[in-house]
Structures are given as C-alpha cells and as structure tokens.
GROMACS .gro file of C-alpha atoms in nm:
model
  421
    1MET     CA    1  -4.734 -11.601   6.520
    2GLY     CA    2  -5.036 -11.704   6.726
    3ILE     CA    3  -5.140 -12.063   6.783
    4PRO     CA    4  -5.504 -12.171   6.734
    5CYS     CA    5  -5.691 -12.183   7.064
    6ASP     CA    6  -6.046 -12.209   7.194
    7ASP     CA    7  -6.067 -11.839   7.287
    8VAL     CA    8  -6.032 -11.629   6.974
    9VAL     CA    9  -6.046 -11.313   7.188
   10VAL     CA   10  -5.907 -11.280   7.540
   11ILE     CA   11  -5.953 -10.958   7.741
   12LYS     CA   12  -5.754 -10.890   8.056
   13GLU     CA   13  -5.915 -10.600   8.241
   14GLY     CA   14  -5.697 -10.335   8.403
   15LYS     CA   15  -5.672 -10.349   8.781
   16THR     CA   16  -5.746  -9.976   8.814
   17PRO     CA   17  -5.953  -9.736   8.597
   18SER     CA   18  -5.632  -9.576   8.465
   19GLU     CA   19  -5.457  -9.905   8.386
   20PRO     CA   20  -5.515 -10.020   8.025
   21SER     CA   21  -5.706 -10.339   7.961
   22VAL     CA   22  -5.545 -10.576   7.711
   23ALA     CA   23  -5.741 -10.737   7.426
   24THR     CA   24  -5.565 -11.026   7.248
   25VAL     CA   25  -5.704 -11.157   6.920
   26ASN     CA   26  -5.573 -11.484   6.777
   27CYS     CA   27  -5.757 -11.603   6.465
   28PRO     CA   28  -5.739 -11.671   6.091
   29ASP     CA   29  -5.652 -11.362   5.892
   30LYS     CA   30  -5.882 -11.177   5.655
   31ALA     CA   31  -5.855 -10.855   5.459
   32GLY     CA   32  -5.924 -10.550   5.676
   33LEU     CA   33  -5.951 -10.742   6.006
   34GLY     CA   34  -5.750 -10.480   6.198
   35CYS     CA   35  -5.977 -10.203   6.071
   36ASP     CA   36  -6.290 -10.398   6.172
   37LEU     CA   37  -6.157 -10.459   6.524
   38CYS     CA   38  -6.058 -10.093   6.570
   39ARG     CA   39  -6.405  -9.982   6.455
   40ILE     CA   40  -6.568 -10.200   6.721
   41ILE     CA   41  -6.333 -10.071   6.991
   42LEU     CA   42  -6.416  -9.714   6.887
   43GLN     CA   43  -6.789  -9.798   6.905
   44PHE     CA   44  -6.743  -9.900   7.269
   45GLY     CA   45  -6.593  -9.559   7.355
   46LEU     CA   46  -6.241  -9.694   7.402
   47CYS     CA   47  -5.905  -9.545   7.308
   48ILE     CA   48  -5.620  -9.765   7.185
   49THR     CA   49  -5.309  -9.661   7.379
   50LYS     CA   50  -5.073  -9.915   7.223
   51GLY     CA   51  -5.091 -10.202   6.976
   52ASP     CA   52  -4.899 -10.485   6.810
   53PHE     CA   53  -5.026 -10.692   6.519
   54SER     CA   54  -4.872 -10.949   6.285
   55THR     CA   55  -4.983 -11.200   6.024
   56ASP     CA   56  -4.830 -11.461   5.797
   57GLY     CA   57  -5.118 -11.427   5.551
   58ARG     CA   58  -5.310 -11.715   5.707
   59TRP     CA   59  -5.312 -11.652   6.082
   60CYS     CA   60  -5.331 -11.318   6.262
   61TYR     CA   61  -5.219 -11.218   6.612
   62ILE     CA   62  -5.324 -10.879   6.749
   63VAL     CA   63  -5.271 -10.724   7.094
   64LEU     CA   64  -5.437 -10.392   7.179
   65TRP     CA   65  -5.410 -10.191   7.501
   66VAL     CA   66  -5.731  -9.991   7.556
   67VAL     CA   67  -5.874  -9.739   7.804
   68PRO     CA   68  -6.211  -9.558   7.811
   69HIS     CA   69  -6.219  -9.214   7.652
   70HIS     CA   70  -6.406  -9.094   7.961
   71SER     CA   71  -6.343  -9.215   8.316
   72SER     CA   72  -6.719  -9.233   8.380
   73LEU     CA   73  -6.771  -9.482   8.097
   74LYS     CA   74  -6.877  -9.831   8.208
   75VAL     CA   75  -6.754 -10.090   7.959
   76ASP     CA   76  -6.935 -10.419   7.908
   77TRP     CA   77  -6.621 -10.626   7.855
   78GLU     CA   78  -6.808 -10.950   7.788
   79SER     CA   79  -7.012 -10.783   7.516
   80LEU     CA   80  -6.694 -10.633   7.369
   81LYS     CA   81  -6.535 -10.979   7.361
   82ASP     CA   82  -6.840 -11.117   7.179
   83ARG     CA   83  -6.838 -10.834   6.925
   84LEU     CA   84  -6.464 -10.870   6.855
   85SER     CA   85  -6.505 -11.247   6.820
   86SER     CA   86  -6.789 -11.200   6.573
   87ALA     CA   87  -6.559 -10.994   6.348
   88CYS     CA   88  -6.304 -11.277   6.330
   89PRO     CA   89  -6.318 -11.563   6.078
   90PRO     CA   90  -6.424 -11.894   6.238
   91SER     CA   91  -6.105 -12.072   6.345
   92CYS     CA   92  -6.273 -12.411   6.388
   93PHE     CA   93  -6.341 -12.427   6.015
   94PHE     CA   94  -6.031 -12.249   5.892
   95SER     CA   95  -5.980 -12.458   5.578
   96PHE     CA   96  -6.346 -12.436   5.487
   97TYR     CA   97  -6.341 -12.060   5.546
   98LEU     CA   98  -6.053 -12.007   5.303
   99SER     CA   99  -6.258 -12.167   5.027
  100GLN     CA  100  -6.575 -11.976   5.119
  101VAL     CA  101  -6.451 -11.621   5.185
  102SER     CA  102  -6.711 -11.485   4.945
  103ASN     CA  103  -6.993 -11.594   5.176
  104VAL     CA  104  -7.024 -11.267   5.365
  105PRO     CA  105  -7.288 -11.264   5.643
  106THR     CA  106  -7.594 -11.055   5.564
  107PRO     CA  107  -7.618 -10.732   5.764
  108PRO     CA  108  -7.886 -10.706   6.034
  109PRO     CA  109  -8.218 -10.555   5.920
  110VAL     CA  110  -8.291 -10.186   5.965
  111TYR     CA  111  -8.569 -10.090   6.210
  112LEU     CA  112  -8.750  -9.760   6.260
  113LEU     CA  113  -8.747  -9.605   6.607
  114LYS     CA  114  -9.023  -9.343   6.604
  115PHE     CA  115  -9.109  -9.128   6.899
  116TRP     CA  116  -9.273  -8.801   6.986
  117CYS     CA  117  -9.139  -8.585   7.266
  118HIS     CA  118  -9.163  -8.232   7.398
  119ASP     CA  119  -8.878  -8.014   7.279
  120GLN     CA  120  -8.595  -7.993   7.531
  121ARG     CA  121  -8.238  -7.870   7.486
  122GLY     CA  122  -7.997  -8.163   7.482
  123SER     CA  123  -8.263  -8.433   7.446
  124LEU     CA  124  -8.126  -8.549   7.111
  125HIS     CA  125  -7.796  -8.637   7.278
  126ASP     CA  126  -7.979  -8.809   7.564
  127VAL     CA  127  -8.153  -9.037   7.313
  128THR     CA  128  -7.827  -9.102   7.126
  129LYS     CA  129  -7.648  -9.188   7.451
  130VAL     CA  130  -7.911  -9.450   7.542
  131LEU     CA  131  -7.893  -9.609   7.197
  132CYS     CA  132  -7.513  -9.629   7.210
  133GLU     CA  133  -7.523  -9.789   7.555
  134LEU     CA  134  -7.767 -10.049   7.422
  135GLU     CA  135  -7.532 -10.128   7.128
  136ILE     CA  136  -7.766  -9.980   6.871
  137LEU     CA  137  -7.614  -9.832   6.554
  138ILE     CA  138  -7.778  -9.526   6.401
  139GLN     CA  139  -7.798  -9.554   6.020
  140ARG     CA  140  -8.016  -9.253   5.939
  141VAL     CA  141  -8.187  -8.981   6.141
  142LYS     CA  142  -8.468  -8.737   6.070
  143VAL     CA  143  -8.562  -8.492   6.347
  144MET     CA  144  -8.861  -8.268   6.275
  145PRO     CA  145  -9.007  -8.007   6.514
  146THR     CA  146  -9.373  -7.901   6.507
  147PRO     CA  147  -9.518  -7.555   6.575
  148ASP     CA  148  -9.677  -7.672   6.903
  149GLY     CA  149  -9.338  -7.741   7.068
  150ARG     CA  150  -9.324  -8.115   7.001
  151VAL     CA  151  -9.053  -8.304   6.810
  152LEU     CA  152  -9.088  -8.612   6.589
  153ASP     CA  153  -8.770  -8.821   6.591
  154LEU     CA  154  -8.715  -9.091   6.329
  155PHE     CA  155  -8.410  -9.309   6.398
  156PHE     CA  156  -8.333  -9.583   6.146
  157ILE     CA  157  -8.124  -9.827   6.343
  158THR     CA  158  -7.957 -10.169   6.341
  159ASP     CA  159  -7.885 -10.386   6.642
  160CYS     CA  160  -7.531 -10.510   6.708
  161LEU     CA  161  -7.690 -10.796   6.904
  162ASP     CA  162  -7.931 -10.870   6.616
  163LEU     CA  163  -8.228 -10.906   6.851
  164LEU     CA  164  -8.469 -10.642   6.724
  165HIS     CA  165  -8.694 -10.914   6.583
  166THR     CA  166  -8.784 -11.001   6.944
  167LYS     CA  167  -9.053 -10.809   7.128
  168GLN     CA  168  -8.849 -10.817   7.449
  169ARG     CA  169  -8.557 -10.631   7.289
  170ARG     CA  170  -8.784 -10.371   7.127
  171ASP     CA  171  -8.972 -10.311   7.451
  172ASN     CA  172  -8.647 -10.284   7.646
  173ILE     CA  173  -8.516 -10.012   7.416
  174CYS     CA  174  -8.837  -9.809   7.441
  175GLU     CA  175  -8.839  -9.845   7.820
  176HIS     CA  176  -8.482  -9.714   7.846
  177LEU     CA  177  -8.563  -9.417   7.622
  178MET     CA  178  -8.880  -9.327   7.813
  179ALA     CA  179  -8.686  -9.348   8.142
  180ALA     CA  180  -8.410  -9.120   8.006
  181LEU     CA  181  -8.652  -8.855   7.871
  182GLY     CA  182  -8.900  -8.880   8.158
  183GLU     CA  183  -9.200  -8.651   8.129
  184TYR     CA  184  -9.071  -8.511   7.799
  185CYS     CA  185  -9.142  -8.840   7.615
  186ILE     CA  186  -9.492  -8.869   7.466
  187THR     CA  187  -9.490  -9.193   7.263
  188CYS     CA  188  -9.228  -9.443   7.148
  189GLU     CA  189  -9.252  -9.731   6.903
  190LEU     CA  190  -9.005  -9.959   6.725
  191LYS     CA  191  -9.092 -10.146   6.406
  192LEU     CA  192  -8.974 -10.240   6.059
  193PRO     CA  193  -8.965  -9.930   5.836
  194GLY     CA  194  -9.192  -9.857   5.545
  195PRO     CA  195  -9.157  -9.618   5.249
  196GLU     CA  196  -9.012  -9.349   5.478
  197TYR     CA  197  -8.678  -9.536   5.488
  198GLU     CA  198  -8.667  -9.592   5.112
  199SER     CA  199  -8.702  -9.217   5.063
  200LEU     CA  200  -8.386  -9.162   5.270
  201GLN     CA  201  -8.181  -9.422   5.082
  202GLY     CA  202  -7.927  -9.319   4.821
  203ASN     CA  203  -7.731  -8.998   4.811
  204SER     CA  204  -7.840  -8.651   4.913
  205SER     CA  205  -7.812  -8.337   4.711
  206LEU     CA  206  -7.606  -8.076   4.896
  207PRO     CA  207  -7.604  -7.722   4.756
  208PRO     CA  208  -7.297  -7.695   4.526
  209ALA     CA  209  -7.140  -7.409   4.724
  210ILE     CA  210  -7.168  -7.601   5.053
  211ALA     CA  211  -7.038  -7.924   4.896
  212GLU     CA  212  -6.743  -7.731   4.755
  213GLU     CA  213  -6.654  -7.587   5.095
  214LEU     CA  214  -6.702  -7.919   5.275
  215PHE     CA  215  -6.515  -8.150   5.035
  216SER     CA  216  -6.265  -7.935   4.843
  217TYR     CA  217  -5.982  -7.977   5.093
  218GLN     CA  218  -5.657  -8.080   4.923
  219LEU     CA  219  -5.308  -8.152   5.054
  220LYS     CA  220  -5.059  -7.880   4.969
  221ASP     CA  221  -4.691  -7.943   4.903
  222GLU     CA  222  -4.536  -8.177   5.160
  223GLU     CA  223  -4.744  -8.054   5.452
  224ALA     CA  224  -5.091  -8.184   5.530
  225TYR     CA  225  -5.314  -7.983   5.758
  226PRO     CA  226  -5.667  -7.840   5.761
  227LYS     CA  227  -5.739  -7.469   5.784
  228ALA     CA  228  -5.904  -7.448   6.126
  229ILE     CA  229  -5.756  -7.678   6.390
  230SER     CA  230  -5.671  -7.366   6.595
  231SER     CA  231  -5.440  -7.442   6.887
  232ASN     CA  232  -5.337  -7.783   6.750
  233MET     CA  233  -5.221  -7.640   6.415
  234GLY     CA  234  -4.851  -7.652   6.496
  235ALA     CA  235  -4.864  -8.017   6.596
  236VAL     CA  236  -5.077  -8.122   6.300
  237LYS     CA  237  -4.838  -7.961   6.053
  238LYS     CA  238  -4.567  -8.200   6.173
  239ALA     CA  239  -4.746  -8.516   6.055
  240SER     CA  240  -4.496  -8.719   5.855
  241ILE     CA  241  -4.461  -9.051   5.672
  242THR     CA  242  -4.127  -9.209   5.575
  243VAL     CA  243  -4.119  -9.485   5.311
  244ASP     CA  244  -3.829  -9.732   5.326
  245ASN     CA  245  -3.776 -10.032   5.096
  246SER     CA  246  -3.432 -10.123   5.237
  247LEU     CA  247  -3.528 -10.242   5.587
  248SER     CA  248  -3.707 -10.559   5.471
  249PRO     CA  249  -3.642 -10.789   5.176
  250VAL     CA  250  -4.014 -10.842   5.106
  251HIS     CA  251  -4.199 -10.549   5.267
  252THR     CA  252  -4.222 -10.173   5.227
  253VAL     CA  253  -4.185 -10.009   5.568
  254LEU     CA  254  -4.393  -9.703   5.658
  255GLN     CA  255  -4.278  -9.500   5.958
  256ILE     CA  256  -4.562  -9.268   6.059
  257GLN     CA  257  -4.569  -8.986   6.313
  258CYS     CA  258  -4.882  -8.785   6.385
  259VAL     CA  259  -5.050  -8.587   6.660
  260ASP     CA  260  -5.260  -8.817   6.880
  261GLN     CA  261  -5.636  -8.810   6.828
  262LYS     CA  262  -5.944  -9.025   6.874
  263GLY     CA  263  -5.964  -9.310   6.623
  264LEU     CA  264  -5.617  -9.252   6.476
  265LEU     CA  265  -5.533  -9.622   6.434
  266TYR     CA  266  -5.880  -9.685   6.290
  267ASP     CA  267  -5.829  -9.408   6.031
  268ILE     CA  268  -5.489  -9.546   5.926
  269LEU     CA  269  -5.610  -9.907   5.899
  270ARG     CA  270  -5.933  -9.798   5.726
  271THR     CA  271  -5.732  -9.613   5.463
  272SER     CA  272  -5.495  -9.907   5.417
  273LYS     CA  273  -5.790 -10.143   5.377
  274ASP     CA  274  -5.959  -9.923   5.116
  275CYS     CA  275  -5.628  -9.888   4.928
  276ASN     CA  276  -5.586 -10.270   4.917
  277ILE     CA  277  -5.269 -10.258   5.127
  278GLN     CA  278  -5.179 -10.575   5.315
  279ILE     CA  279  -5.015 -10.524   5.656
  280ALA     CA  280  -4.783 -10.805   5.768
  281TYR     CA  281  -4.666 -10.640   6.090
  282GLY     CA  282  -4.745 -10.321   6.278
  283ARG     CA  283  -4.657 -10.149   6.603
  284PHE     CA  284  -4.860  -9.859   6.744
  285SER     CA  285  -4.651  -9.690   7.013
  286SER     CA  286  -4.766  -9.507   7.326
  287THR     CA  287  -4.815  -9.132   7.315
  288LYS     CA  288  -4.503  -8.917   7.358
  289LYS     CA  289  -4.560  -8.544   7.403
  290GLY     CA  290  -4.894  -8.570   7.225
  291PHE     CA  291  -4.759  -8.766   6.926
  292ARG     CA  292  -4.803  -9.121   6.805
  293ASN     CA  293  -4.549  -9.332   6.617
  294LEU     CA  294  -4.657  -9.623   6.399
  295ASP     CA  295  -4.441  -9.870   6.203
  296LEU     CA  296  -4.610 -10.073   5.929
  297PHE     CA  297  -4.457 -10.351   5.717
  298ILE     CA  298  -4.680 -10.360   5.409
  299GLN     CA  299  -4.725 -10.522   5.068
  300GLN     CA  300  -4.946 -10.483   4.767
  301THR     CA  301  -5.212 -10.746   4.697
  302ASP     CA  302  -4.967 -10.924   4.463
  303GLY     CA  303  -4.729 -10.977   4.759
  304LYS     CA  304  -4.472 -10.728   4.632
  305LYS     CA  305  -4.326 -10.409   4.777
  306ILE     CA  306  -4.455 -10.068   4.674
  307GLY     CA  307  -4.167  -9.970   4.448
  308ASP     CA  308  -4.334  -9.725   4.213
  309PRO     CA  309  -4.263  -9.368   4.335
  310GLU     CA  310  -4.603  -9.242   4.215
  311SER     CA  311  -4.781  -9.517   4.409
  312GLN     CA  312  -4.579  -9.428   4.719
  313VAL     CA  313  -4.671  -9.060   4.689
  314ALA     CA  314  -5.039  -9.140   4.634
  315LEU     CA  315  -5.053  -9.369   4.939
  316CYS     CA  316  -4.870  -9.120   5.163
  317SER     CA  317  -5.093  -8.832   5.053
  318ARG     CA  318  -5.406  -9.036   5.123
  319LEU     CA  319  -5.279  -9.144   5.466
  320LYS     CA  320  -5.176  -8.789   5.561
  321GLU     CA  321  -5.513  -8.652   5.462
  322GLU     CA  322  -5.694  -8.912   5.673
  323MET     CA  323  -5.461  -8.865   5.971
  324VAL     CA  324  -5.491  -8.491   5.999
  325HIS     CA  325  -5.835  -8.433   5.847
  326PRO     CA  326  -6.055  -8.742   5.901
  327LEU     CA  327  -6.364  -8.528   5.959
  328ARG     CA  328  -6.488  -8.208   5.798
  329VAL     CA  329  -6.674  -7.950   6.008
  330ILE     CA  330  -6.827  -7.626   5.878
  331ILE     CA  331  -7.114  -7.387   5.954
  332ALA     CA  332  -7.306  -7.250   5.656
  333ASN     CA  333  -7.617  -7.051   5.577
  334ARG     CA  334  -7.919  -7.256   5.468
  335GLY     CA  335  -8.164  -6.994   5.354
  336PRO     CA  336  -8.254  -6.794   5.666
  337ASP     CA  337  -8.123  -7.073   5.892
  338ILE     CA  338  -7.777  -7.167   6.015
  339GLU     CA  339  -7.657  -7.522   5.949
  340LEU     CA  340  -7.373  -7.719   6.108
  341LEU     CA  341  -7.236  -7.988   5.875
  342VAL     CA  342  -7.001  -8.269   5.975
  343ALA     CA  343  -6.874  -8.523   5.722
  344ASN     CA  344  -6.658  -8.834   5.735
  345PRO     CA  345  -6.554  -9.083   5.464
  346VAL     CA  346  -6.750  -9.408   5.437
  347GLU     CA  347  -6.554  -9.733   5.411
  348LEU     CA  348  -6.577  -9.913   5.077
  349CYS     CA  349  -6.782 -10.180   5.258
  350GLY     CA  350  -7.042  -9.909   5.332
  351LYS     CA  351  -6.978  -9.863   5.705
  352GLY     CA  352  -6.948  -9.514   5.853
  353ARG     CA  353  -6.735  -9.386   6.138
  354PRO     CA  354  -6.867  -9.477   6.488
  355LEU     CA  355  -7.005  -9.227   6.741
  356VAL     CA  356  -6.995  -8.914   6.522
  357PHE     CA  357  -7.360  -8.829   6.592
  358TYR     CA  358  -7.298  -8.896   6.963
  359ASP     CA  359  -6.995  -8.665   6.979
  360VAL     CA  360  -7.155  -8.379   6.784
  361THR     CA  361  -7.473  -8.378   6.993
  362LEU     CA  362  -7.259  -8.397   7.309
  363ALA     CA  363  -7.055  -8.094   7.204
  364LEU     CA  364  -7.368  -7.892   7.123
  365LYS     CA  365  -7.530  -7.991   7.453
  366LYS     CA  366  -7.223  -7.876   7.648
  367LEU     CA  367  -7.233  -7.545   7.462
  368ARG     CA  368  -7.607  -7.520   7.534
  369VAL     CA  369  -7.676  -7.482   7.162
  370SER     CA  370  -8.024  -7.603   7.066
  371ILE     CA  371  -8.078  -7.824   6.761
  372PHE     CA  372  -8.383  -7.727   6.559
  373ALA     CA  373  -8.364  -8.021   6.314
  374ALA     CA  374  -8.114  -8.292   6.222
  375GLU     CA  375  -8.054  -8.565   5.967
  376ILE     CA  376  -7.786  -8.809   5.851
  377VAL     CA  377  -7.741  -8.852   5.475
  378ARG     CA  378  -7.489  -8.993   5.227
  379HIS     CA  379  -7.312  -8.783   4.964
  380SER     CA  380  -7.084  -8.900   4.683
  381THR     CA  381  -6.791  -8.711   4.535
  382LEU     CA  382  -6.577  -8.830   4.245
  383ASP     CA  383  -6.348  -9.045   4.460
  384CYS     CA  384  -6.535  -9.108   4.784
  385GLN     CA  385  -6.870  -9.157   4.953
  386TRP     CA  386  -6.933  -8.947   5.264
  387GLU     CA  387  -7.163  -8.966   5.561
  388VAL     CA  388  -7.294  -8.615   5.625
  389TYR     CA  389  -7.452  -8.502   5.952
  390ARG     CA  390  -7.670  -8.193   5.912
  391PHE     CA  391  -7.791  -7.987   6.208
  392LEU     CA  392  -8.009  -7.677   6.188
  393LEU     CA  393  -7.917  -7.469   6.493
  394ASP     CA  394  -8.135  -7.237   6.699
  395ASP     CA  395  -8.016  -6.884   6.766
  396SER     CA  396  -7.967  -6.784   7.131
  397ARG     CA  397  -7.822  -6.510   7.349
  398GLU     CA  398  -7.524  -6.730   7.440
  399PHE     CA  399  -7.452  -6.805   7.075
  400PRO     CA  400  -7.587  -6.543   6.834
  401LEU     CA  401  -7.527  -6.736   6.514
  402ALA     CA  402  -7.481  -6.422   6.308
  403SER     CA  403  -7.157  -6.373   6.502
  404LYS     CA  404  -6.843  -6.506   6.332
  405GLN     CA  405  -6.688  -6.559   6.675
  406ALA     CA  406  -6.982  -6.772   6.796
  407ARG     CA  407  -6.973  -6.984   6.481
  408GLY     CA  408  -6.600  -7.037   6.519
  409LYS     CA  409  -6.644  -7.146   6.880
  410ILE     CA  410  -6.907  -7.403   6.780
  411VAL     CA  411  -6.689  -7.545   6.502
  412GLU     CA  412  -6.386  -7.566   6.730
  413LYS     CA  413  -6.580  -7.734   7.013
  414VAL     CA  414  -6.733  -7.991   6.778
  415ARG     CA  415  -6.401  -8.063   6.611
  416ARG     CA  416  -6.214  -8.100   6.940
  417THR     CA  417  -6.481  -8.336   7.076
  418LEU     CA  418  -6.465  -8.549   6.761
  419MET     CA  419  -6.085  -8.566   6.775
  420GLY     CA  420  -6.071  -8.632   7.149
  421TRP     CA  421  -5.867  -8.318   7.224
   0.00000   0.00000   0.00000
C-alpha cells in the first residue's frame, strides 16, 4: 500500500512518443476514485494501456500506463497532473476528510458561448476541438442554421480550470475560436446564461419509436453483443466474466476478458461505482491479440463477498452490457429529415462520457457529411439517465441519406471512432 507523500500524483513521461507515460496516484481512498481518474485521462485523449490499483479502504495506490489515442496529440502533462490531483481527497487533512466526506465541492458555473459564423462543412468539429484543447467541457449544445447561410452556435460550457469568471480567460477562448474559424467567424461572446439555458435543462422528449430503437437493447442468453458492430462482431461475442469466491477469503474475484476499445477501463469502473461495488485490488493487463484481461477483487458496501447467485448474474449482465455496448448509435427519420442519434449512460453523479461530441463530429467531418443542426439533451429511461447527441444531417452526392448503404457506413464510422477501432 502507498505511503503518504507530498506529491499525490507523479507522472513520468515516456522517452519516445510510442513509450507509455506512467501516472502514479497515492492518496486517501474515496468511493469511485478510479472511475474519476479514468474519466479525466479519457478527457485528455489518452488510452490506458495497463493499470494496477489497490486500497485498504483508507489509502489508495494506483499506477496507470497511458499513451495518446493519436500520435499528433500534444498532452499538457502538468495540467493532467493538476486535474488528477484535484480528483483526489486532500491527504494533508486525511482525518478531517474522513469526517467531512459529505462536503462535496460545488461544480463550476455554466457559461454560454454564443457565436455566429458562416456555414462551413466541418466547422462544428473545429470549434469542439478548440474547446477540448482549452479544457472546456461541453454540457449542452444548440446549433441553428439560418436561411441566409449563417449558423448560430450556443455552447453551454464549464471550465475545468474554473477561470471563466475572469475576462482574460473568456477573451482567450474567443480569440482561439476566431483564429480557428478565420473569416468564417462573424461574432463570438462568452457570458453567464439566461433563460435559454433553463429551457434546455431537464429531460428531452424523444419520439417513442426512436427511444425504443435506441434504448431497447437487452442481453440475450450468455452472450452480450450489439446488432451492428460489423467486422468486430466475432471478437465482441467472446466477452466473458468469471466469478470466483474461492480465490480470496474476503473478496469476490471477477476475471474479465473483452475486446479492447476506447474507455474500456472507465466503463468497467463507472459501472462498478454506480452498482456500489468496492474494489480492493485490480489489474488491467496489456492488450493481447486485441483483447484485454482484467482481474478485480471486490466487495459489497457491507464488506462482504457477493455470494447471492442472482446478485452475481445481475452484476455480470450489467458489466457485459457496458463493455460491449457502452454507446448506442442509430440513424432515424425525423419528419422529412435524417437524424443521427448517439447515446451514452450518465453516471449517477450526473457526469457524462468525455469526448463523445468531439468523436462524432470528427467522424462526420472525415466522411464529409454536413451537419444541418445539432443538440445535446438528457433522456431518462426506467433504470438509467442518458446523454443523447442529436445531429440533423444534410443530404449529399457522396452520402445520399435515402440509401441504406450510406446510412450504414455513417453508423459504422461513428461507432468505430467512438470505440477507438
């Protein structure tokens, strides 16, 4: 187990672009800490290639080997260290923290980024890329075109650095956006939102038929796989979880094997966190022939093993569903228009999955598919809240959206980009 030290987070950068950097976290434990750290790493565009984590219930020691998802990505390692440290409980006041765990920091305020620009294919991704590089989180989006060829973009955002109250930070963001869009940008302003944000709060109302198609996926028998993963279908069908209560006197051991994909460890730890599963030890092994192996020593919140067979089946089914189907992607008719919908589960704490909007707009830009309008909304089903990304697509010669083949190609490209395949 780790020993308290001045540096809660230590990052050792790789000597070459292909060599993993190593992030070591040594701090007091808290529920869901591993999930929170993996979410931040995913936000920075990094892939976890290997990981070890252990806790005695009071102190936590985590080592993660990470590499950029794209070789062109420039990582601000100092900023990453600060962000990871901010997710950790304060070690200097460990005893005080244990008695004050209910004092959760208030989230940063939401600001409205409002700008007009001339319509240009791919510009929505260009804006999203700048915001991600500046460590801005997109909470809601409303993109509305006008008949004269202009577009009004409303981005409701929060700042990971919590500096939007300063004029310098707001001006810096607008300057970066205007530089990225060039002559296509007309005006840009950043301010606290008014009634327009309140109108976007709460849950949306999806048409029942679309909601049924998007959220009705269920595991079947002992296999867990979505309908349309195309060339990765064979690998996904082999996802497996073994439950063993004989290997440890006090822990249930889960032995997990699954096809490798972007955010896999985050999805597993997110699900464990939402299911109130405590992880005492875990090992996330390197990829072998496209597969990942993960060993978890777990307990219930009462400190006991998971002995009830029904509880074991429920946990395994939930984990399998999140491993092989963490995101839903469909194309549907919306009146005379064609709509791309992407959905992912929201954590119980209210946080969504990082970089989904970035990945979807990147995939559409690479396909040269124009986005007519877009928005991010929340939708609740009986057992889960979802973040839903809605894109109205423009028809084109390259992708005639009436074609089943063109629609399938868009869905596959978006899905593969989201999964990192």
